[in-house]
mmCIF file of C-alpha atoms in Angstrom:
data_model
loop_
_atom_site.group_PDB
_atom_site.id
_atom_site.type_symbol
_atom_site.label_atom_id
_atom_site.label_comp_id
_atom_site.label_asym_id
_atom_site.label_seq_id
_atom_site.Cartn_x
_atom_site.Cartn_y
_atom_site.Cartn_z
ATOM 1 C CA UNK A 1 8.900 -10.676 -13.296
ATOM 2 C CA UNK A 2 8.737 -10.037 -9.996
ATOM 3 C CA UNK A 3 6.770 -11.958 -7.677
ATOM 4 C CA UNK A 4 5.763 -11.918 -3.864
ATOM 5 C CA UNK A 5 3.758 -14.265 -2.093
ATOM 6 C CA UNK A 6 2.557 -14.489 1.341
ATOM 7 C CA UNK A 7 2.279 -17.465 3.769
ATOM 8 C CA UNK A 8 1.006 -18.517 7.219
ATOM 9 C CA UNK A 9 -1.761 -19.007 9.435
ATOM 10 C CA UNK A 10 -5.473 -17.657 8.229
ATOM 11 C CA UNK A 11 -6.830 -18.204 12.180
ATOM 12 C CA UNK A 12 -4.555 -16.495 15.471
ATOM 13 C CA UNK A 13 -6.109 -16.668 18.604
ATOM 14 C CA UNK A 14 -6.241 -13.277 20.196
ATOM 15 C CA UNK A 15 -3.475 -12.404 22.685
ATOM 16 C CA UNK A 16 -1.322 -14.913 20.677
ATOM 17 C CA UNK A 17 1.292 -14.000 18.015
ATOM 18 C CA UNK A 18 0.580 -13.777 14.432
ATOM 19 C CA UNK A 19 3.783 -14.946 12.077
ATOM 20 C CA UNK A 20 3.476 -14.301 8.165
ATOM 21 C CA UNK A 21 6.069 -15.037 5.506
ATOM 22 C CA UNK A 22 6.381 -13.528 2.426
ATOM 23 C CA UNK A 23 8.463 -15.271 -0.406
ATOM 24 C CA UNK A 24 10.129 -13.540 -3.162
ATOM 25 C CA UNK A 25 10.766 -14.684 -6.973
ATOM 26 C CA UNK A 26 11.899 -13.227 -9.843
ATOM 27 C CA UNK A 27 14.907 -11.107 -8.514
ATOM 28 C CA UNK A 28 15.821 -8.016 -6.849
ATOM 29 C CA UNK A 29 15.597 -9.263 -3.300
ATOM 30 C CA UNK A 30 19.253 -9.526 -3.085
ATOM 31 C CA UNK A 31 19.609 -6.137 -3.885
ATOM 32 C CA UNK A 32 20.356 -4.067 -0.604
ATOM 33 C CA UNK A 33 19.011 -0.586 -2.227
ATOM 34 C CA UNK A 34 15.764 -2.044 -2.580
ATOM 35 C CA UNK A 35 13.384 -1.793 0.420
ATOM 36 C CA UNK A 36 10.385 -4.039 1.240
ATOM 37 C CA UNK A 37 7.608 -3.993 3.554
ATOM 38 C CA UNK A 38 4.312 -4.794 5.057
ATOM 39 C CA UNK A 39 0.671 -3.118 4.680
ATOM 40 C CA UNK A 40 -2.464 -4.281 6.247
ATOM 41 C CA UNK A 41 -6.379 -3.935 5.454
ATOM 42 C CA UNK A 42 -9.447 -4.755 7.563
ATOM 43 C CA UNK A 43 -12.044 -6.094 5.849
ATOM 44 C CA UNK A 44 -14.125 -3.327 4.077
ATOM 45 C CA UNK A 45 -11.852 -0.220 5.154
ATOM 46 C CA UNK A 46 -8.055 1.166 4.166
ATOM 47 C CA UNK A 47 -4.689 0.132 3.815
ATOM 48 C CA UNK A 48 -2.584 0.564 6.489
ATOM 49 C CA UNK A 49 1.158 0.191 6.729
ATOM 50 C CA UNK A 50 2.995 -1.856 9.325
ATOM 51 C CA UNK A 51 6.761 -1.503 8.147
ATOM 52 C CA UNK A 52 9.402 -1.376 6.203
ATOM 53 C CA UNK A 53 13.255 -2.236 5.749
ATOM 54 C CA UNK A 54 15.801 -2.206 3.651
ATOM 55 C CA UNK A 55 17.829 -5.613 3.268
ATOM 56 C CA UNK A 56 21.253 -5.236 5.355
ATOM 57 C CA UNK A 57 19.674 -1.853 6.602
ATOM 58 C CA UNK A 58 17.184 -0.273 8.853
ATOM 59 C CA UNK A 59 13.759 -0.503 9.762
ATOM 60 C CA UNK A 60 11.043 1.321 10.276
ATOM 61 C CA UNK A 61 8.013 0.625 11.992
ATOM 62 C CA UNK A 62 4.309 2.176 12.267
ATOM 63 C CA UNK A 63 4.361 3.693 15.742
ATOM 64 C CA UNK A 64 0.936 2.231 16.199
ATOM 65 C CA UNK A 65 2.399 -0.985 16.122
ATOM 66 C CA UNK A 66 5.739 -0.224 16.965
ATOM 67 C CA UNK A 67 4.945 -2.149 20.529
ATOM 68 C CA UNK A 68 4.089 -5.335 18.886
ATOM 69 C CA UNK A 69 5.358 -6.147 15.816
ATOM 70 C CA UNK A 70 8.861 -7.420 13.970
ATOM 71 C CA UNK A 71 10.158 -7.775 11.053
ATOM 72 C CA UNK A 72 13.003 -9.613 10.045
ATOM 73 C CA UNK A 73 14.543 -10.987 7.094
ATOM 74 C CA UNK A 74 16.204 -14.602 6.249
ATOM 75 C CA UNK A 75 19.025 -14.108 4.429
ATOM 76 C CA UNK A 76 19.538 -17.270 3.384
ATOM 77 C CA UNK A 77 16.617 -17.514 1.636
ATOM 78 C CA UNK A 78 14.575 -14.920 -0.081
ATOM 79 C CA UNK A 79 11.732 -14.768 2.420
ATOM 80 C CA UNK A 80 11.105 -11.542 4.838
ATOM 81 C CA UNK A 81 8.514 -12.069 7.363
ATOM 82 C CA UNK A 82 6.589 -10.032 9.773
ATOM 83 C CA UNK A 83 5.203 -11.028 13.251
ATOM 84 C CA UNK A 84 2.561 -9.118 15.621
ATOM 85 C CA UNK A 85 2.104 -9.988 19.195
ATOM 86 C CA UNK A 86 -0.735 -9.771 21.559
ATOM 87 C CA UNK A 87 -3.151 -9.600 18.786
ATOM 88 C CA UNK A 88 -6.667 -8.789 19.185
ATOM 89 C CA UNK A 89 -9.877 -8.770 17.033
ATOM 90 C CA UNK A 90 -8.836 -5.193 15.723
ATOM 91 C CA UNK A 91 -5.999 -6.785 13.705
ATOM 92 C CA UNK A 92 -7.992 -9.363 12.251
ATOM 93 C CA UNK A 93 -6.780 -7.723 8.156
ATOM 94 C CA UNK A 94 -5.733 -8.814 4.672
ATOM 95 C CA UNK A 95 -1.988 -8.521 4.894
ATOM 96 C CA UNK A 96 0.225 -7.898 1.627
ATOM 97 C CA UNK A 97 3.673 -7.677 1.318
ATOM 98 C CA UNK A 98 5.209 -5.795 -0.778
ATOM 99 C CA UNK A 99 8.492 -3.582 -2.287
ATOM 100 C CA UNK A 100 8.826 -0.251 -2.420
ATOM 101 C CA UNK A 101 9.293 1.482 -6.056
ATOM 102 C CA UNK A 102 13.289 2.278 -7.479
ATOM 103 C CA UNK A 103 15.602 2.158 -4.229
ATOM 104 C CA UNK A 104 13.478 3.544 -1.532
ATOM 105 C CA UNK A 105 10.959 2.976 1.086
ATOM 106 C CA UNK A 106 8.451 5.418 -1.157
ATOM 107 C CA UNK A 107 5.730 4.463 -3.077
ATOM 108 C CA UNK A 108 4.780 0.549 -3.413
ATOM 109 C CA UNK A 109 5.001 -0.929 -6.945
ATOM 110 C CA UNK A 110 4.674 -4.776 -6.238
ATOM 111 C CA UNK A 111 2.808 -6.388 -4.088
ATOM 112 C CA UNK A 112 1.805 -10.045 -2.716
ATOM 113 C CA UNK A 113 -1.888 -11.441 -3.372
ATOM 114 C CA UNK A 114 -2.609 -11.071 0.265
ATOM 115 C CA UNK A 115 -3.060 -13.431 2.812
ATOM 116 C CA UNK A 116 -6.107 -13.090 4.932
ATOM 117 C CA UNK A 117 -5.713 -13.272 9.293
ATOM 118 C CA UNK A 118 -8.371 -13.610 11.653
ATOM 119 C CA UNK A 119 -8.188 -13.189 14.726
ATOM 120 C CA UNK A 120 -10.773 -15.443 16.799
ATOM 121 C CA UNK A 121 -10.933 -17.566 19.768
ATOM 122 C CA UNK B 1 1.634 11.573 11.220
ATOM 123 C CA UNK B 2 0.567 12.894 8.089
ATOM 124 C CA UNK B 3 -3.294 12.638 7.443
ATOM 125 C CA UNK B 4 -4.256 12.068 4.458
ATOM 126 C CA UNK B 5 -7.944 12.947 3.649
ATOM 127 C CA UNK B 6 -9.882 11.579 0.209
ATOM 128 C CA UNK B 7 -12.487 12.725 -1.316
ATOM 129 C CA UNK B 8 -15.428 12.264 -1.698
ATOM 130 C CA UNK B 9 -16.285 9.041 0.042
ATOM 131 C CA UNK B 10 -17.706 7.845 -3.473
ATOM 132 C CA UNK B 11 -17.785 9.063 -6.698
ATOM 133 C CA UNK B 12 -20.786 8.107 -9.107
ATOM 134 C CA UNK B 13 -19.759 8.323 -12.842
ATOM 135 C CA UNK B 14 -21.023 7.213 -15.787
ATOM 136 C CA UNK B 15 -18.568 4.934 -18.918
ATOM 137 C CA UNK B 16 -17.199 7.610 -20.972
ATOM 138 C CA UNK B 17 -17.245 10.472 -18.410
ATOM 139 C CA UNK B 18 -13.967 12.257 -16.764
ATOM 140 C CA UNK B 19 -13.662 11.470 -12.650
ATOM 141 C CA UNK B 20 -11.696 13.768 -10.345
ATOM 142 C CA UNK B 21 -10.623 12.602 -6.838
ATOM 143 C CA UNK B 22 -8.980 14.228 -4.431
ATOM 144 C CA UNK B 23 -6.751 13.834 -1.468
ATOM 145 C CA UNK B 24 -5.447 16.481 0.546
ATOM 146 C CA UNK B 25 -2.317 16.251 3.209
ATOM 147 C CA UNK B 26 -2.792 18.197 7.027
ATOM 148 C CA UNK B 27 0.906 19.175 5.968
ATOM 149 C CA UNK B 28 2.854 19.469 3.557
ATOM 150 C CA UNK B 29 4.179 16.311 1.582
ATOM 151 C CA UNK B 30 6.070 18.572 -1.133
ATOM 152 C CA UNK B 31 4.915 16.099 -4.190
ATOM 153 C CA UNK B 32 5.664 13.061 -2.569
ATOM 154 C CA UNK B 33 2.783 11.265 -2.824
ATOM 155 C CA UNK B 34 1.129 7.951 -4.950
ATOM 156 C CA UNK B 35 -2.216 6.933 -6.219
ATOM 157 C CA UNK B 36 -3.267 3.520 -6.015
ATOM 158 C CA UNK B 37 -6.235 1.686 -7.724
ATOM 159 C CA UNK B 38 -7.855 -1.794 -6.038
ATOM 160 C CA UNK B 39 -10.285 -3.937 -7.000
ATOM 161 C CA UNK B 40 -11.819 -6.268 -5.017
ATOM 162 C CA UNK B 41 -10.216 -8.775 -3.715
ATOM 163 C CA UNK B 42 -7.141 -7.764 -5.324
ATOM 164 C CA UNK B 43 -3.917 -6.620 -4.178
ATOM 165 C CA UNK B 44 -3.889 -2.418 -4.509
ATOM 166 C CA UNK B 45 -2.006 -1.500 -7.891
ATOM 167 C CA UNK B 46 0.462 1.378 -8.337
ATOM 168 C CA UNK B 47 -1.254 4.344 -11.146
ATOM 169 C CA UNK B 48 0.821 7.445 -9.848
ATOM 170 C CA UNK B 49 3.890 8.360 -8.068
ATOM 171 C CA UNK B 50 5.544 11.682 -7.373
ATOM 172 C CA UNK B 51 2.703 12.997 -7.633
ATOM 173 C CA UNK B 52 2.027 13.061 -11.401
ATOM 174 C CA UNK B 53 4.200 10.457 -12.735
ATOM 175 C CA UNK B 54 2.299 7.197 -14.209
ATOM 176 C CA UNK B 55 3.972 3.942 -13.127
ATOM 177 C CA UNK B 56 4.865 1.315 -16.311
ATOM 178 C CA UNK B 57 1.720 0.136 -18.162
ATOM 179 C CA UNK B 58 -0.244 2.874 -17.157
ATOM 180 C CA UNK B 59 -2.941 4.462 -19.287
ATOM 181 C CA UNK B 60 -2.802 7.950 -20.020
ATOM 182 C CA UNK B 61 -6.131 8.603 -19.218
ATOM 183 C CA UNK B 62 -4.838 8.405 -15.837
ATOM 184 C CA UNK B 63 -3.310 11.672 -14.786
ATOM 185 C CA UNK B 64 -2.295 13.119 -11.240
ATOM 186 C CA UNK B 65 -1.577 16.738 -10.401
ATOM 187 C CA UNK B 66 -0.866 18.856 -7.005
ATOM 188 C CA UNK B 67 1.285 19.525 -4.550
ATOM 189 C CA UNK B 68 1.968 20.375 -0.819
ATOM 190 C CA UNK B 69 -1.552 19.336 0.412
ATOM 191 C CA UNK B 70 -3.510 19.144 -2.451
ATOM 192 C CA UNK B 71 -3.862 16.601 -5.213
ATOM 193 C CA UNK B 72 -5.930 14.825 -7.456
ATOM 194 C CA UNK B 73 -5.822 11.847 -9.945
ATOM 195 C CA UNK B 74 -7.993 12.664 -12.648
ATOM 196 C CA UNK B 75 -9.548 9.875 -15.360
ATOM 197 C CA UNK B 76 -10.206 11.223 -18.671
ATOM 198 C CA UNK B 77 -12.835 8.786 -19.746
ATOM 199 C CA UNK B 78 -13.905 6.258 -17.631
ATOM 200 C CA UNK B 79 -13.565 2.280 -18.756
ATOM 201 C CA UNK B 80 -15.306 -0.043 -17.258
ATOM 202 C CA UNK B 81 -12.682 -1.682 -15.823
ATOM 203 C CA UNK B 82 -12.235 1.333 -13.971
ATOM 204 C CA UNK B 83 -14.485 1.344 -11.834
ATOM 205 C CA UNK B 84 -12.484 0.782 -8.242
ATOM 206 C CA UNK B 85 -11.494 2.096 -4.831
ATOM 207 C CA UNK B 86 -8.745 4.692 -5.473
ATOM 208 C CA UNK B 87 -6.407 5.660 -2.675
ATOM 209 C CA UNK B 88 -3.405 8.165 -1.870
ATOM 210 C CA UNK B 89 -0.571 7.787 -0.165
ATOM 211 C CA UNK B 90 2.348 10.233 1.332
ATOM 212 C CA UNK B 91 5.957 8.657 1.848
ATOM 213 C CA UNK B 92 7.324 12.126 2.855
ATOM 214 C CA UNK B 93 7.627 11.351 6.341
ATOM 215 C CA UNK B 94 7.123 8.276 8.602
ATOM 216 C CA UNK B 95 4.959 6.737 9.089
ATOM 217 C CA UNK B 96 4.117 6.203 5.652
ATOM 218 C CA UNK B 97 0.172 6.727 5.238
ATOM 219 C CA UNK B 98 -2.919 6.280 3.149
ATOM 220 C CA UNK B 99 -6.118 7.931 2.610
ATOM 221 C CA UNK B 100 -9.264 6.397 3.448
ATOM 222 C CA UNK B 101 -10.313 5.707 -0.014
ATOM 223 C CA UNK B 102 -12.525 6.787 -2.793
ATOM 224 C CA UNK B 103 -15.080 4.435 -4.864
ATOM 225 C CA UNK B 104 -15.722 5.174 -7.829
ATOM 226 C CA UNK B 105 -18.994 3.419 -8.873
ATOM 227 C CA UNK B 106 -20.890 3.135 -11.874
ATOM 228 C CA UNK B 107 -23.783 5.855 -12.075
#
């Protein structure tokens, strides 16, 4: 059973960086055709994604954040984790990790709990 | 970027009743799109992908159809534990992207 859980700091202080892991259990991470990725929600309003990558492959990024954010993965480990720079109230979100359905950065069938960020002085 | 437009904002349905949502593409995304269900303060769960296929575990009173532009998930009979915020998303181009979201409330 796969399982994904995210880590890191609940409170950034805007223009900082905000750094989130995201753990992975149960198998599959190893796999390169798999691909895994990042989606964010505001309180009260819609998922949005961030990015994706496959493991040993390429990434791809939300052009609205394209500026500012990173993902990268530890491959000595099975963690993946994504960081956003000069962060301001507007990304102040729940943010899941999560892999993308049978070898492709398409639909999402497993996701992390969700870690919630604020970002507040 | 693809938007992707749901509707309506929320749905009021009684137990027992059949919902129909919709979400419709400003282009084409052939059938490459999924349906999501979350409740709150949960994580969003997978229903549909490709359009019309249900994802393992899946009741079949969940059903999608369309293509192109326009789609819809349909429930057959609502549960109570169906009562959520439903959401679409297209992964036929980057950047992937999601609807706004439907509720579907208790009437």
């Amino acid at each position: 059973q796969l399982q994904l859980q995210e880590s890191g700091p609940g409170l950034v202080k805007p223009s900082e960086t905000l750094s989130l892991n995201c753990s992975v259990s149960g198998g599959s991470f190893s796999r390169s055709t798999y691909c895994w990725g990042w989606v964010r929600q505001p309180p009260g309003k819609a998922l949005e994604w961030i990015g994706s990558f496959y493991r040993g492959g390429s990434t791809y990024y939300n052009p609205s954040l394209q500026s500012r954010v990173t993902i990268s993965v530890d491959t000595s480990t099975n963690q993946f984790s994504v960081r956003l720079a000069s962060v301001t109230a507007a990304d102040t979100a729940v943010y899941y990790c999560a892999r993308h359905g049978r070898g492709g950065c398409y639909w999402f069938d497993d996701w992390g709990q969700g870690t919630l960020v604020t970002v507040s002085s | 970027e693809k938007v992707m437009t749901q509707s309506p904002g929320t749905l009021s349905v009684s137990p027992g009743e059949r919902a129909t949502l919709s979400c419709r593409a400003s282009q084409s995304v052939n059938n490459n799109l999924a349906w999501y269900q979350q409740k709150p303060g949960q994580a969003p769960r997978l229903l549909i992908y490709g359009a019309s296929t249900r994802a393992t575990g899946i009741p079949a009173r969940f059903s999608g159809s369309g293509s192109g532009t326009e789609f819809t998930l349909t429930i057959s009979s609502l549960q109570s534990e169906d009562f959520a915020v439903y959401y679409c998303q297209q992964y036929n181009d980057w950047p992937r992207t999601f609807g706004q979201g439907t509720k579907v409330e208790i009437k």
